[in-house]
Structures are given as C-alpha cells and as structure tokens.
C-alpha cells in the first residue's frame, strides 16, 4: 500500500505535540500506520466520535455544525438532521451512548413545525431513511444495543408522523409529487415539473414504511409516482432503452425532456431500480428489468474514454444527439450500482464495467494534490482550460469544480468493489480516501468542505459540514474495514439489508 500523502503533515503535528506531551508513547502509536483492519476501523470510529463531540458541543439539536466558526446551521428544517443521519452509523459502530442520545432526540421532534420549505426528497432520504434504518437495525441484528424498547418503537411512530406530514405532496392530478413543500399551508412552490431523481428516490423508504406498519398507503403513493418513470411517455423521452429524461410534468406524468445522464438530478433513480429488486425480488422484478436496460444502454452509449487516458472509463451524458463529456463526484455511485446489480443478477459483464467506473473515480482522487477527487470534471478535448493542459495530459480530465463537500460516492463504490471482489486494492483505496479527508478537511470540531482539492491542503475551508458526513462517508469507511455482519453488502443474492441513497441500511423482505 502506498504511504498516505498526509504523512508529512502528521509528522509536523507530531513534532509540535512532542513538545506539549512529554510522554513518548502517543507519538509512536500515531506515527505508525494502523496495521490491521480493526485498527483502521477504530481510526474511523475516532473520526466519527470527534465529529459527534463537536456537533454535540456546538450545534445539537440544530441540523448541522458549522465546523470552522463552531456554530450551527439549519439547512434541513431544524429537526436535527445530523443526529438522525448519524443514527445508523452509530448503531453499526456500537456506540450505545450516542444511539440513546439520538433516540431521545427523535422521540421529541415535532415534524409538523418548520419555518422553511421542506424538500420531499431530502427529508425522505435523510430523516425517514435514517429512522427506518435505525428501527430495522435495532429490531434486528443490533437488538442488544438499546434497552428501552419504547425508544426503538418511537422510530417507527415518528417515521409515520413524518410521512403523514409529507404525503399531501403526492396529491396532484398525476400522483407525481411536488418536491418543495410548505407543510404549514400544505402548499408547494408552484413547480410544473419534478426531477427524475427526486421523484424516483422515494419508493424504497415509503414502501418500507408500509411494510412495517401494514398501512399500504405510503407504498401506493410512491409506487404510483414511480410508475410514470418505469413506463416513460412520450417514447421520445427514452432515447436509449432504459435511459430516460430528467424532468416529469406534475400534471400529466409525462416526461418534459429527453436529457439523459447518471449525474446529480438523475442518479438515484437508477440506483433505486436495482435496489428495489434487492429489497423484494418478487414485487420489484419490473424495476430490475428497467435497471438492466439502463445499465446495458449506459455501457453501450454513455461509456467514454478520455483521449489522453484511454485506460479510464467515465459516463458521459446525452441530449438530443449531443454528448457532454463531463461527470461529477455524485455520479461515482455508478460503479457500486453496476457491481451490486452484477452480483445480484450474476452478470460478470456488469461487475467488470462497474470496476472500470471505480477505477475512473479512483483516478480523480489519486491525480490531485490532496488525493481527494473534485466535485466535477470534464474530458472534452475542445474545452480544456489553458491552465490545465498539463494536468489533462497526465490525468485524463480537467477540473470543473475543485470543491470537495464531504461527498461519499467514491468511497461507497470502493466499498462495493471490495465486498464483491474481495480484492484488497479497493479497501486500500477506501483507506487512502479516508486518510486524505481526515487530514484535509478536519477542524477542531469536525470536518469542513474544502474549496480546491488540487492544492495539497485543499485550499480554503467552507464553514459547512453536511449531515451525510455521519451517514455515509464515515459509515462506508468503517464498513470497509470492519468484520462481516448482517448489514454488510454481500455477494450474490445473500443481502439481508439494502442501503438507501443516504447509506441507511434497510432490511430486505425475506420469506
Ligand atoms: C407557508 O405558508 C404559511 C401560511 O400560508 C406562511 O405563513 C409561511 O410563510 C409559508 N412558509 C414558507 C417557507 O413559505
Ligand atoms: C490511481 O488510479 C489508477 C486508475 O484507477 C490506478 O490504476 C492506480 O493504481 C491508482 N494509483 C494508486 C497509487 O493507487
Ligand atoms: C486523523 O486526524 C487526527 C488529527 O490530526 C489524527 O490524530 C489521526 O491520527 C488521523 N487519523 C488517521 C487515520 O490518519
């Protein structure tokens, strides 16, 4: 394994701590890279605890810590997003005290009150997904962690309360929901279309809620909305089999365009097609068929190789005869999706292509000075910025946005690659990414987004720590190094949990 780039920084900080602490042992331990996976898992736990302590000290019960100024922000309606998003990770890490703190917080949330617009999508994936996952884990393989069963039951009660607050969103002529809601007036933002991802990334959480409560309404609402995505109209909105446009008319359920990609805005629609099949292969075979078509079409039509680095594979996007040769950190969930679909359906071609995508995403990480990948990049030879000609020549891409906002998708796909192939290289890549994030983004109270991954120190720090740091980055980093468990991704059809798009494991349906 390569030596983490952070080593010189670590050495510097150790030198100063040698002055502060006259005891030699701490330094010796820190200097050595952890040798075992257990030690690496513990290092991820340490990072989680660091961020949790900062959040508790400065921000709880607000949505998130502002990690540079040590204050707080409420970007997700002020219901304590970081706490709810941290729950399933804290359960998996076995952090009993953190879990109890979160459960007591969830019990006291009033989901009917907020002064801000509510995003149906964000609220579903973070809050609803977080609570349902906590319930599934604490009712199942992590049963021993919490002694007060009423706190566990409260997760389901509150999931239902939240869904009951939100469900008016689906009350439209077609059943395609509004995304931006006023829950005080049961109003909306007046949009005429809704996006592909925000419409198509509800069905796992809302179906799970119905399955757990025996109230079919939630599943029905989300599946009705999804039905328009599974049978797209007009036919021109599906330029390649399975690949569909990016916005849907709320009145008619018809697609409003034929702009195709696996990027942000479209991404988790494709992700959930195969995950619904993992959730329940009996009920969701059609979803799987649609995913297979989309995956085959992506291989055939969207696969792209930079001129200067033909060994790399990215997915381009397509609109009306034109290909856009650019991609995003968000898109890097794609490798994991192909690998999951490939192993579940026993399709080695999908696994192989997923690993190609994983390699491409690793290249975006290991080509930069911080060893973290950019938020977006391109490889169109006609658009290379003058000051990036050398970089493009070598790396195969140029950076469009060099920010890193604590996104998980690259580590997520490394994790799938490791679980399914068993190859150590992918776990090493998780570790390298974690070490780079820990050394680049860490502040005294948590982790900050950074402005420029192609500076060794990440450029400047933004005063922002998204709740998905807890839900996703630290969870996938931890899972890659911790032992096998019921919630881990498995090869073939052995999965007993499936991860929602916010990395909350949801228990699958088994007879
Ligand atoms: C929601 O509607 C209420 C009642 O009409 C209004 O007072 C409030 O300002 C609205 N909230 C938002 C975020 O627009
Ligand atoms: C950098 O990424 C490329 C492309 O995935 C890979 O082949 C190479 O092994 C990576 N380098 C290191 C040092 O991990
Ligand atoms: C993460 O950063 C902290 C603070 O600099 C350091 O003590 C710790 O050793 C780092 N962890 C790893 C695995 O590099």
mmCIF file with all atom_site columns, C-alpha atoms and ligand atoms in Angstrom, residues 114-118 181-188, ligand 1:
data_model
loop_
_atom_site.group_PDB
_atom_site.id
_atom_site.type_symbol
_atom_site.label_atom_id
_atom_site.label_alt_id
_atom_site.label_comp_id
_atom_site.label_asym_id
_atom_site.label_entity_id
_atom_site.label_seq_id
_atom_site.pdbx_PDB_ins_code
_atom_site.Cartn_x
_atom_site.Cartn_y
_atom_site.Cartn_z
_atom_site.occupancy
_atom_site.B_iso_or_equiv
_atom_site.pdbx_formal_charge
_atom_site.auth_seq_id
_atom_site.auth_comp_id
_atom_site.auth_asym_id
_atom_site.auth_atom_id
_atom_site.pdbx_PDB_model_num
ATOM   1  C CA . UNK A 1 114 ? -40.675 24.362 10.466 1.00 0.00 ? 114 UNK A CA 1
ATOM   2  C CA . UNK A 1 115 ? -40.271 27.859 9.099  1.00 0.00 ? 115 UNK A CA 1
ATOM   3  C CA . UNK A 1 116 ? -38.625 26.663 5.880  1.00 0.00 ? 116 UNK A CA 1
ATOM   4  C CA . UNK A 1 117 ? -39.604 24.920 2.699  1.00 0.00 ? 117 UNK A CA 1
ATOM   5  C CA . UNK A 1 118 ? -39.390 21.133 3.063  1.00 0.00 ? 118 UNK A CA 1
ATOM   6  C CA . UNK A 1 181 ? -43.367 21.859 0.210  1.00 0.00 ? 181 UNK A CA 1
ATOM   7  C CA . UNK A 1 182 ? -44.897 24.258 2.657  1.00 0.00 ? 182 UNK A CA 1
ATOM   8  C CA . UNK A 1 183 ? -46.073 21.879 5.364  1.00 0.00 ? 183 UNK A CA 1
ATOM   9  C CA . UNK A 1 184 ? -47.897 24.645 7.250  1.00 0.00 ? 184 UNK A CA 1
ATOM   10 C CA . UNK A 1 185 ? -50.215 25.506 4.377  1.00 0.00 ? 185 UNK A CA 1
ATOM   11 C CA . UNK A 1 186 ? -49.942 22.150 2.556  1.00 0.00 ? 186 UNK A CA 1
ATOM   12 C CA . UNK A 1 187 ? -48.657 24.265 -0.290 1.00 0.00 ? 187 UNK A CA 1
ATOM   13 C CA . UNK A 1 188 ? -45.874 23.950 -2.831 1.00 0.00 ? 188 UNK A CA 1
HETATM 14 C C1 . LIG B 2 .   ? -46.069 28.593 4.454  1.00 0.00 ? 1   LIG B C1 1
HETATM 15 O O1 . LIG B 2 .   ? -47.393 29.029 4.500  1.00 0.00 ? 1   LIG B O1 1
HETATM 16 C C2 . LIG B 2 .   ? -47.704 29.820 5.637  1.00 0.00 ? 1   LIG B C2 1
HETATM 17 C C3 . LIG B 2 .   ? -49.214 30.031 5.679  1.00 0.00 ? 1   LIG B C3 1
HETATM 18 O O2 . LIG B 2 .   ? -49.688 30.456 4.437  1.00 0.00 ? 1   LIG B O2 1
HETATM 19 C C4 . LIG B 2 .   ? -46.910 31.106 5.564  1.00 0.00 ? 1   LIG B C4 1
HETATM 20 O O3 . LIG B 2 .   ? -47.190 31.919 6.682  1.00 0.00 ? 1   LIG B O3 1
HETATM 21 C C5 . LIG B 2 .   ? -45.425 30.744 5.552  1.00 0.00 ? 1   LIG B C5 1
HETATM 22 O O4 . LIG B 2 .   ? -44.645 31.902 5.387  1.00 0.00 ? 1   LIG B O4 1
HETATM 23 C C6 . LIG B 2 .   ? -45.111 29.761 4.426  1.00 0.00 ? 1   LIG B C6 1
HETATM 24 N N1 . LIG B 2 .   ? -43.761 29.256 4.615  1.00 0.00 ? 1   LIG B N1 1
HETATM 25 C C7 . LIG B 2 .   ? -42.819 29.305 3.661  1.00 0.00 ? 1   LIG B C7 1
HETATM 26 C C8 . LIG B 2 .   ? -41.499 28.704 3.980  1.00 0.00 ? 1   LIG B C8 1
HETATM 27 O O5 . LIG B 2 .   ? -43.021 29.819 2.595  1.00 0.00 ? 1   LIG B O5 1
#
